[in-house]
Short mmCIF file of C-alpha atoms and ligand atoms in Angstrom, two decimals:
data_model
loop_
_atom_site.label_atom_id
_atom_site.label_comp_id
_atom_site.label_asym_id
_atom_site.label_seq_id
_atom_site.Cartn_x
_atom_site.Cartn_y
_atom_site.Cartn_z
CA UNK A 1 -13.08 -28.54 -5.15
CA UNK A 2 -10.80 -28.10 -2.14
CA UNK A 3 -12.56 -28.13 1.23
CA UNK A 4 -11.06 -24.81 2.33
CA UNK A 5 -10.72 -21.63 0.34
CA UNK A 6 -9.68 -18.11 1.25
CA UNK A 7 -12.37 -16.07 2.96
CA UNK A 8 -14.21 -13.55 0.69
CA UNK A 9 -12.19 -10.40 0.15
CA UNK A 10 -8.86 -12.08 0.98
CA UNK A 11 -6.28 -13.65 -1.33
CA UNK A 12 -3.06 -15.60 -1.32
CA UNK A 13 -0.41 -13.52 -3.02
CA UNK A 14 1.82 -16.01 -4.81
CA UNK A 15 5.03 -15.63 -6.83
CA UNK A 16 5.79 -13.85 -9.06
CA UNK A 17 3.19 -11.33 -7.83
CA UNK A 18 4.41 -11.57 -4.23
CA UNK A 19 7.89 -10.47 -5.38
CA UNK A 20 6.28 -7.44 -6.93
CA UNK A 21 4.63 -6.55 -3.62
CA UNK A 22 7.94 -6.74 -1.85
CA UNK A 23 9.66 -4.65 -4.52
CA UNK A 24 6.81 -2.12 -4.22
CA UNK A 25 7.45 -1.75 -0.50
CA UNK A 26 11.21 -1.52 -1.08
CA UNK A 27 10.80 1.32 -3.59
CA UNK A 28 8.47 3.09 -1.17
CA UNK A 29 10.89 2.67 1.75
CA UNK A 30 13.71 4.01 -0.35
CA UNK A 31 11.69 7.04 -1.48
CA UNK A 32 10.46 8.12 1.93
CA UNK A 33 13.54 7.24 3.98
CA UNK A 34 15.47 9.57 1.65
CA UNK A 35 13.20 12.32 3.00
CA UNK A 36 13.77 11.55 6.69
CA UNK A 37 10.79 9.27 7.42
CA UNK A 38 11.52 6.36 9.78
CA UNK A 39 9.78 3.00 9.76
CA UNK A 40 6.99 2.24 12.23
CA UNK A 41 5.18 -1.05 12.68
CA UNK A 42 1.93 -0.40 14.55
CA UNK A 43 -0.04 -3.41 15.81
CA UNK A 44 -2.72 -4.91 13.60
CA UNK A 45 -5.35 -4.64 16.31
CA UNK A 46 -6.02 -2.01 18.94
CA UNK A 47 -8.74 -1.12 21.44
CA UNK A 48 -11.87 -0.40 19.47
CA UNK A 49 -11.97 3.11 20.99
CA UNK A 50 -8.81 4.08 19.06
CA UNK A 51 -10.62 3.52 15.79
CA UNK A 52 -13.86 5.12 16.96
CA UNK A 53 -11.85 8.37 16.85
CA UNK A 54 -11.86 8.07 13.04
CA UNK A 55 -15.36 9.49 13.32
CA UNK A 56 -18.56 7.82 14.34
CA UNK A 57 -20.38 8.78 11.15
CA UNK A 58 -17.84 7.23 8.79
CA UNK A 59 -18.80 3.92 7.21
CA UNK A 60 -15.35 2.55 7.97
CA UNK A 61 -16.39 2.71 11.63
CA UNK A 62 -20.14 2.11 11.51
CA UNK A 63 -20.29 -0.70 8.97
CA UNK A 64 -16.88 -2.07 8.11
CA UNK A 65 -15.02 -2.67 11.36
CA UNK A 66 -13.74 -6.15 12.24
CA UNK A 67 -14.26 -5.86 15.99
CA UNK A 68 -14.57 -8.58 18.61
CA UNK A 69 -14.16 -9.28 22.30
CA UNK A 70 -10.92 -11.09 23.05
CA UNK A 71 -10.56 -13.79 25.69
CA UNK A 72 -9.75 -11.13 28.29
CA UNK A 73 -13.01 -9.34 27.56
CA UNK A 74 -11.38 -6.39 25.76
CA UNK A 75 -13.29 -4.92 22.85
CA UNK A 76 -10.65 -4.77 20.11
CA UNK A 77 -10.70 -4.26 16.34
CA UNK A 78 -8.46 -5.09 13.41
CA UNK A 79 -7.09 -1.84 12.06
CA UNK A 80 -9.09 -0.42 9.12
CA UNK A 81 -6.20 1.99 8.41
CA UNK A 82 -3.02 3.07 10.19
CA UNK A 83 -3.28 6.80 10.87
CA UNK A 84 -5.19 6.30 14.12
CA UNK A 85 -2.67 3.72 15.38
CA UNK A 86 0.25 6.01 14.52
CA UNK A 87 -1.38 8.89 16.45
CA UNK A 88 -2.05 6.57 19.40
CA UNK A 89 1.65 5.59 19.27
CA UNK A 90 2.62 9.27 19.19
CA UNK A 91 0.61 9.97 22.35
CA UNK A 92 2.03 6.86 24.03
CA UNK A 93 5.74 7.43 23.23
CA UNK A 94 5.91 11.23 23.06
CA UNK A 95 8.64 11.37 20.38
CA UNK A 96 10.49 14.56 19.45
CA UNK A 97 8.64 16.51 16.77
CA UNK A 98 8.40 16.74 13.88
CA UNK A 99 7.84 13.01 13.97
CA UNK A 100 7.97 11.64 10.44
CA UNK A 101 7.16 7.95 10.02
CA UNK A 102 6.23 5.53 7.27
CA UNK A 103 4.45 2.18 7.34
CA UNK A 104 3.41 -0.71 5.16
CA UNK A 105 1.03 -3.55 5.81
CA UNK A 106 -2.47 -4.96 5.78
CA UNK A 107 -5.71 -3.28 6.89
CA UNK A 108 -9.16 -4.76 7.29
CA UNK A 109 -12.54 -3.42 6.22
CA UNK A 110 -15.74 -5.38 5.84
CA UNK A 111 -16.50 -4.07 2.35
CA UNK A 112 -18.24 -5.71 -0.58
CA UNK A 113 -15.36 -7.51 -2.30
CA UNK A 114 -14.72 -6.81 -5.99
CA UNK A 115 -11.69 -6.16 -8.15
CA UNK A 116 -9.57 -3.49 -6.46
CA UNK A 117 -11.62 -3.70 -3.24
CA UNK A 118 -10.76 -6.30 -0.63
CA UNK A 119 -11.49 -6.98 3.01
CA UNK A 120 -7.80 -7.38 3.72
CA UNK A 121 -5.80 -4.89 1.68
CA UNK A 122 -2.30 -3.49 1.93
CA UNK A 123 -1.30 0.14 2.12
CA UNK A 124 1.95 2.02 2.30
CA UNK A 125 1.85 5.46 3.87
CA UNK A 126 3.51 8.25 5.79
CA UNK A 127 2.46 10.43 8.71
CA UNK A 128 4.20 13.63 9.85
CA UNK A 129 3.20 14.96 13.28
CA UNK A 130 3.98 18.18 15.07
CA UNK A 131 4.27 20.77 12.28
CA UNK A 132 1.61 23.06 10.92
CA UNK A 133 3.76 24.28 8.04
CA UNK A 134 1.99 24.28 4.64
CA UNK A 135 5.35 23.39 3.09
CA UNK A 136 5.09 20.07 4.93
CA UNK A 137 1.74 19.41 3.25
CA UNK A 138 3.42 19.99 -0.10
CA UNK A 139 6.40 17.80 0.86
CA UNK A 140 4.12 14.91 1.76
CA UNK A 141 2.17 15.22 -1.50
CA UNK A 142 5.41 15.54 -3.49
CA UNK A 143 6.68 12.30 -1.92
CA UNK A 144 3.60 10.39 -3.05
CA UNK A 145 3.96 11.87 -6.54
CA UNK A 146 7.65 10.92 -6.61
CA UNK A 147 6.82 7.38 -5.59
CA UNK A 148 4.26 7.00 -8.38
CA UNK A 149 6.88 8.31 -10.81
CA UNK A 150 9.42 5.77 -9.46
CA UNK A 151 6.95 3.02 -10.31
CA UNK A 152 6.78 4.38 -13.84
CA UNK A 153 3.20 5.64 -13.57
CA UNK A 154 2.37 8.63 -15.75
CA UNK A 155 -1.42 8.79 -15.69
CA UNK A 156 -1.86 9.81 -12.07
CA UNK A 157 -4.17 12.71 -11.32
CA UNK A 158 -4.01 14.74 -8.11
CA UNK A 159 -7.15 16.40 -6.67
CA UNK A 160 -6.78 18.99 -3.92
CA UNK A 161 -9.28 20.46 -1.49
CA UNK A 162 -9.44 22.05 1.93
CA UNK A 163 -12.03 21.21 4.58
CA UNK A 164 -11.19 24.22 6.76
CA UNK A 165 -10.73 24.07 10.51
CA UNK A 166 -12.85 22.04 12.89
CA UNK A 167 -15.49 24.75 13.31
CA UNK A 168 -15.53 25.44 9.55
CA UNK A 169 -16.22 21.85 8.74
CA UNK A 170 -19.17 21.78 11.14
CA UNK A 171 -20.50 25.06 9.78
CA UNK A 172 -20.18 23.84 6.20
CA UNK A 173 -21.92 20.65 7.16
CA UNK A 174 -24.91 22.69 8.39
CA UNK A 175 -24.93 24.78 5.18
CA UNK A 176 -24.96 21.59 3.12
CA UNK A 177 -27.68 20.08 5.29
CA UNK A 178 -29.85 23.10 4.59
CA UNK A 179 -29.08 23.08 0.86
CA UNK A 180 -29.56 19.33 0.32
CA UNK A 181 -32.69 19.26 2.48
CA UNK A 182 -34.18 21.90 0.21
CA UNK A 183 -33.40 19.66 -2.79
CA UNK A 184 -34.10 16.35 -1.08
CA UNK A 185 -36.70 15.23 -3.59
CA UNK A 186 -34.10 15.34 -6.38
CA UNK A 187 -31.60 13.16 -4.48
CA UNK A 188 -31.41 9.37 -4.69
CA UNK A 189 -32.69 7.44 -1.67
CA UNK A 190 -29.10 6.40 -0.85
CA UNK A 191 -28.02 10.03 -0.73
CA UNK A 192 -31.05 10.96 1.39
CA UNK A 193 -29.91 8.32 3.91
CA UNK A 194 -26.36 9.70 3.78
CA UNK A 195 -27.70 13.22 4.31
CA UNK A 196 -29.24 12.19 7.61
CA UNK A 197 -25.89 10.78 8.80
CA UNK A 198 -23.28 13.08 7.28
CA UNK A 199 -24.22 15.85 4.80
CA UNK A 200 -20.59 16.21 3.63
CA UNK A 201 -20.55 12.67 2.30
CA UNK A 202 -23.42 13.42 -0.09
CA UNK A 203 -20.81 15.30 -2.13
CA UNK A 204 -19.04 11.96 -2.61
CA UNK A 205 -21.98 10.35 -4.41
CA UNK A 206 -21.08 9.03 -7.85
CA UNK A 207 -24.74 8.29 -8.64
CA UNK A 208 -25.87 10.05 -11.80
CA UNK A 209 -29.24 11.47 -10.57
CA UNK A 210 -27.44 13.22 -7.66
CA UNK A 211 -24.96 15.06 -9.83
CA UNK A 212 -27.14 18.04 -10.75
CA UNK A 213 -27.94 18.83 -7.13
CA UNK A 214 -24.30 18.35 -6.10
CA UNK A 215 -23.11 20.67 -8.87
CA UNK A 216 -25.21 23.49 -7.39
CA UNK A 217 -24.08 22.92 -3.77
CA UNK A 218 -22.25 25.81 -2.06
CA UNK A 219 -18.46 25.37 -2.14
CA UNK A 220 -16.57 24.96 1.11
CA UNK A 221 -14.06 27.70 0.43
CA UNK A 222 -16.80 30.27 0.89
CA UNK A 223 -17.43 29.16 4.44
CA UNK A 224 -13.96 28.55 5.86
CA UNK A 225 -11.76 30.78 7.97
CA UNK A 226 -9.25 33.20 6.53
CA UNK A 227 -6.35 31.26 8.08
CA UNK A 228 -7.51 27.95 6.54
CA UNK A 229 -7.82 29.67 3.16
CA UNK A 230 -4.33 31.11 3.50
CA UNK A 231 -2.94 27.73 4.48
CA UNK A 232 -4.50 26.14 1.40
CA UNK A 233 -3.17 28.86 -0.90
CA UNK A 234 0.31 28.38 0.56
CA UNK A 235 0.12 24.60 -0.08
CA UNK A 236 -0.93 25.19 -3.68
CA UNK A 237 1.89 27.70 -4.24
CA UNK A 238 4.39 25.22 -2.75
CA UNK A 239 3.13 22.53 -5.16
CA UNK A 240 3.44 25.00 -8.07
CA UNK A 241 7.04 25.67 -7.03
CA UNK A 242 7.77 21.93 -7.36
CA UNK A 243 5.94 21.71 -10.71
CA UNK A 244 3.41 19.27 -9.33
CA UNK A 245 0.18 19.57 -11.25
CA UNK A 246 -3.17 19.24 -9.54
CA UNK A 247 -6.80 20.12 -9.92
CA UNK A 248 -8.81 21.81 -7.20
CA UNK A 249 -11.90 19.74 -6.49
CA UNK A 250 -14.04 21.43 -3.88
CA UNK A 251 -16.28 18.36 -3.72
CA UNK A 252 -13.46 16.16 -2.41
CA UNK A 253 -14.38 15.24 1.19
CA UNK A 254 -12.75 11.79 1.64
CA UNK A 255 -14.16 8.90 3.60
CA UNK A 256 -12.72 9.47 7.07
CA UNK A 257 -14.02 12.15 9.40
CA UNK A 258 -10.72 13.29 10.92
CA UNK A 259 -9.62 15.51 8.06
CA UNK A 260 -9.08 19.24 8.59
CA UNK A 261 -7.67 21.74 6.12
CA UNK A 262 -5.70 20.08 3.28
CA UNK A 263 -7.17 16.94 1.72
CA UNK A 264 -6.02 15.25 -1.46
CA UNK A 265 -6.59 12.17 -3.54
CA UNK A 266 -4.64 10.46 -6.30
CA UNK A 267 -6.62 8.76 -9.04
CA UNK A 268 -5.36 6.70 -11.95
CA UNK A 269 -6.63 7.80 -15.33
CA UNK A 270 -5.66 4.37 -16.64
CA UNK A 271 -8.22 2.50 -14.49
CA UNK A 272 -11.97 1.98 -14.81
CA UNK A 273 -14.16 4.39 -12.88
CA UNK A 274 -14.93 2.10 -9.93
CA UNK A 275 -11.42 1.89 -8.45
CA UNK A 276 -9.58 4.90 -9.64
CA UNK A 277 -8.62 6.12 -6.13
CA UNK A 278 -5.10 4.77 -5.73
CA UNK A 279 -4.21 6.88 -2.71
CA UNK A 280 -5.23 9.78 -0.56
CA UNK A 281 -4.60 11.72 2.58
CA UNK A 282 -4.68 15.05 4.29
CA UNK A 283 -4.36 16.96 7.57
CA UNK A 284 -5.94 15.61 10.72
CA UNK A 285 -5.11 18.36 13.18
CA UNK A 286 -7.61 17.25 15.86
CA UNK A 287 -6.88 13.52 15.92
CA UNK A 288 -4.01 13.42 18.43
CA UNK A 289 -6.12 15.45 20.86
CA UNK A 290 -9.07 13.11 20.34
CA UNK A 291 -6.75 10.28 21.35
CA UNK A 292 -5.83 12.00 24.62
CA UNK A 293 -2.64 13.82 23.54
CA UNK A 294 -1.70 17.49 23.49
CA UNK A 295 -3.07 19.34 20.46
CA UNK A 296 -0.65 18.34 17.67
CA UNK A 297 -1.06 18.93 13.94
CA UNK A 298 -0.56 16.01 11.58
CA UNK A 299 -0.63 15.18 7.90
CA UNK A 300 -0.11 12.01 5.89
CA UNK A 301 -1.30 9.77 3.11
CA UNK A 302 -1.84 6.10 2.38
CA UNK A 303 -1.63 4.42 -1.01
CA UNK A 304 -3.42 1.18 -1.80
CA UNK A 305 -1.04 -1.50 -3.03
CA UNK A 306 -3.61 -3.50 -4.99
CA UNK A 307 -5.02 -0.57 -6.85
CA UNK A 308 -1.66 1.02 -7.55
CA UNK A 309 -0.46 -2.30 -8.99
CA UNK A 310 -3.62 -2.48 -11.12
CA UNK A 311 -2.69 0.98 -12.40
CA UNK A 312 0.84 -0.33 -13.09
CA UNK A 313 -0.68 -3.20 -15.10
CA UNK A 314 -2.85 -0.75 -17.03
CA UNK A 315 0.20 1.38 -17.83
CA UNK A 316 2.39 -1.65 -18.44
CA UNK A 317 5.02 -0.70 -15.89
CA UNK A 318 6.69 -2.10 -12.74
CA UNK A 319 6.84 -5.75 -13.80
CA UNK A 320 7.43 -8.51 -11.24
CA UNK A 321 11.15 -8.95 -10.54
CA UNK A 322 12.72 -12.23 -11.62
CA UNK A 323 13.79 -14.39 -8.72
CA UNK A 324 15.60 -17.26 -10.45
CA UNK A 325 18.50 -18.95 -8.65
CA UNK A 326 21.86 -18.77 -10.42
CA UNK A 327 22.75 -22.46 -10.30
CA UNK A 328 20.74 -25.68 -10.47
CA UNK A 329 22.55 -28.81 -9.33
CA UNK A 330 21.65 -32.15 -10.96
CA UNK A 331 22.86 -35.24 -9.10
CA UNK A 332 22.01 -38.68 -10.52
CA UNK A 333 24.19 -40.59 -8.04
CA UNK A 334 22.64 -40.33 -4.60
CA UNK A 335 21.65 -36.70 -3.93
CA UNK A 336 24.42 -36.17 -1.37
CA UNK A 337 26.64 -34.42 -3.92
CA UNK A 338 23.90 -31.96 -4.77
CA UNK A 339 23.22 -31.51 -1.06
CA UNK A 340 26.85 -30.60 -0.28
CA UNK A 341 27.47 -28.61 -3.44
CA UNK A 342 24.39 -26.42 -2.92
CA UNK A 343 25.59 -25.71 0.60
CA UNK A 344 29.09 -24.79 -0.64
CA UNK A 345 27.69 -22.51 -3.36
CA UNK A 346 25.33 -20.74 -0.93
CA UNK A 347 28.21 -20.30 1.56
CA UNK A 348 30.08 -18.52 -1.23
CA UNK A 349 27.22 -16.17 -2.03
CA UNK A 350 25.95 -18.03 -5.10
CA UNK A 351 22.23 -18.90 -5.11
CA UNK A 352 21.53 -22.54 -5.84
CA UNK A 353 18.69 -25.04 -5.94
CA UNK A 354 18.38 -28.74 -6.70
CA UNK A 355 15.92 -31.60 -7.20
CA UNK A 356 15.04 -34.13 -4.49
CA UNK A 357 14.09 -37.82 -4.25
CA UNK A 358 16.70 -38.91 -6.81
CA UNK A 359 14.55 -38.30 -9.89
CA UNK A 360 15.70 -39.34 -13.39
CA UNK A 361 18.23 -37.11 -15.17
CA UNK A 362 15.46 -36.09 -17.60
CA UNK A 363 13.18 -35.00 -14.76
CA UNK A 364 16.03 -33.15 -13.03
CA UNK A 365 17.01 -31.32 -16.24
CA UNK A 366 13.38 -30.31 -16.64
CA UNK A 367 13.45 -28.85 -13.12
CA UNK A 368 16.70 -27.05 -14.01
CA UNK A 369 14.93 -25.50 -17.02
CA UNK A 370 11.93 -24.51 -14.94
CA UNK A 371 14.15 -22.90 -12.30
CA UNK A 372 15.46 -20.47 -14.95
CA UNK A 373 18.97 -20.87 -13.49
CA UNK A 374 21.62 -19.77 -15.97
CA UNK A 375 24.00 -22.63 -15.15
CA UNK A 376 23.42 -26.31 -14.30
CA UNK A 377 26.05 -28.38 -12.53
CA UNK A 378 25.62 -32.07 -13.39
CA UNK A 379 27.08 -34.91 -11.36
CA UNK A 380 26.84 -38.55 -12.50
CA UNK A 381 28.92 -41.60 -11.63
CA UNK A 382 31.70 -40.64 -14.11
CA UNK A 383 32.02 -37.23 -12.50
CA UNK A 384 32.21 -38.75 -9.02
CA UNK A 385 34.89 -41.17 -10.14
CA UNK A 386 37.00 -38.41 -11.75
CA UNK A 387 36.31 -35.72 -9.13
CA UNK A 388 34.82 -33.53 -11.86
CA UNK A 389 31.51 -31.77 -12.52
CA UNK A 390 29.80 -31.11 -15.85
CA UNK A 391 29.00 -27.40 -16.17
CA UNK A 392 26.20 -26.56 -18.59
CA UNK A 393 25.25 -23.05 -19.68
CA UNK A 394 21.49 -23.29 -19.92
CA UNK A 395 21.04 -20.53 -22.49
CA UNK A 396 23.44 -21.80 -25.17
CA UNK A 397 23.55 -25.48 -24.19
CA UNK A 398 27.39 -25.28 -24.17
CA UNK A 399 28.84 -27.68 -21.60
CA UNK A 400 32.29 -28.66 -20.33
CA UNK A 401 33.92 -30.57 -17.54
CA UNK A 402 35.53 -28.79 -14.58
CA UNK A 403 37.59 -30.07 -11.65
CA UNK A 404 35.43 -30.35 -8.56
CA UNK A 405 38.00 -28.48 -6.44
CA UNK A 406 37.72 -25.45 -8.79
CA UNK A 407 33.92 -25.33 -8.76
CA UNK A 408 33.47 -21.88 -7.16
CA UNK A 409 35.95 -20.12 -9.47
CA UNK A 410 34.52 -21.86 -12.55
CA UNK A 411 30.95 -21.06 -11.55
CA UNK A 412 31.76 -17.37 -11.02
CA UNK A 413 33.50 -17.33 -14.41
CA UNK A 414 30.51 -18.94 -16.12
CA UNK A 415 28.15 -16.48 -14.40
CA UNK A 416 30.40 -13.64 -15.49
CA UNK A 417 30.90 -12.46 -11.90
CA UNK A 418 34.13 -10.50 -11.51
P1 HAM B 501 -8.30 5.81 2.49
O1 HAM B 501 -8.68 6.74 1.41
O2 HAM B 501 -9.37 5.17 3.26
O3 HAM B 501 -7.34 6.64 3.46
O4 HAM B 501 -7.37 4.69 1.90
C1 HAM B 501 -6.23 4.99 1.13
C2 HAM B 501 -6.12 4.08 -0.07
O5 HAM B 501 -6.18 2.71 0.32
C3 HAM B 501 -7.26 4.23 -1.06
O6 HAM B 501 -7.04 5.29 -1.96
C4 HAM B 501 -7.22 2.89 -1.80
O7 HAM B 501 -6.21 2.89 -2.80
C5 HAM B 501 -6.78 1.94 -0.69
N1 HAM B 501 -7.95 1.19 -0.17
C6 HAM B 501 -8.86 1.63 0.74
N2 HAM B 501 -9.77 0.65 0.97
C7 HAM B 501 -9.43 -0.39 0.19
C8 HAM B 501 -9.98 -1.71 -0.02
N3 HAM B 501 -11.05 -2.16 0.64
N4 HAM B 501 -9.35 -2.54 -0.92
C9 HAM B 501 -8.24 -2.13 -1.58
N5 HAM B 501 -7.68 -0.90 -1.42
C10 HAM B 501 -8.26 -0.05 -0.55
C11 HAM B 501 -6.76 6.12 4.59
O8 HAM B 501 -6.72 4.95 4.86
C12 HAM B 501 -6.05 7.17 5.42
N6 HAM B 501 -5.49 6.50 6.60
C13 HAM B 501 -5.00 7.89 4.62
C14 HAM B 501 -4.29 8.92 5.43
C15 HAM B 501 -3.07 8.80 6.00
N7 HAM B 501 -4.75 10.12 5.72
C16 HAM B 501 -3.85 10.77 6.46
N8 HAM B 501 -2.84 9.93 6.66
#
């Protein structure tokens, strides 16, 4: 057993999986940049107060934050998500609106680790600040749907809900408190504890005994303002116009407290129940203000990389890209020839690798095989004497001698590069 292992809830992402992660981010960048979103890299830690604005009743804040005092005595925290940091950046830099940005990178939550749930997990996401337009809500949702389609995912389900305006949410919370309190004896003890903290979150319970009470709970749409209802209807019509299918789920409240109006979640129908949420988002029209800025509407989403890739596995799509080099150089003389030849090839835009420590020809050929290069260049003492190189096509085993001075042209020919 090695002395050191990764901390619980963290992993090393090795090849070929790591290549898949990078490709995932590339496809995302391509999708959202084509819609006018620019790349932002917020810091991985911020003043704890920034994240407290996510809502002091959310578990992400109360139970899962990685916070600590740094050597300067500042109380900071590793980011549990990136929406708060993006809004803090908006207030700090005052960009022209609408400000449409995208991000990718790790987040940290002290959760119970299991498959699809980690303490360090990656997300990709977008945020659009400064426009209240329901068509923007639909654009943001359509982008996520397009991205899933780019990955080849077909079994993605979209749930839509509205949480009304700030006052509506509070009012609904009181209505739920009254309703659930009246049925408290039928709720599980976990849900009774949640009720005391945040009645809305009781709707999130997946526990079987709670379901009957939840099914009878008043729906939010009955207690929200006319303007919030109209906004939601306009979002749904805009999704219809783009042929994006969805289901209205008036129990969808999401885990962060900043949401107002539109909320949505993507689940994978190809995954087991525990980790079906592969992405989610919504409007957070009060968050910029809570961070000290002028009242500014905002909407966005974040998609979990791990879970989305699990969904890709389940649907057998978005395989890891191959990363083989084109050429493997075998040098049985002294290694210097391989050293110089690799350099020359790389200078000419051809990818190349080699073996080290002057291993036997058998060992070097084995490495060439393992590298999955399509061509091996072999140099022994005969080749050095005649200023030639043996070129071997790894697939067919065909091999022939070439003049060393012609190596680049011959290599390109063998690789079929015009
Ligand atoms: P969230 O629902 O907390 O929203 O996270 C979004 C996605 O990140 C989840 O659907 C899930 O796929 C993934 N995720 C969350 N926690 C974990 C974990 N511990 N391990 C693996 N994957 C995880 C947000 O983070 C919001 N900032 C989304 C947003 C952006 N809302 C508006 N703008």
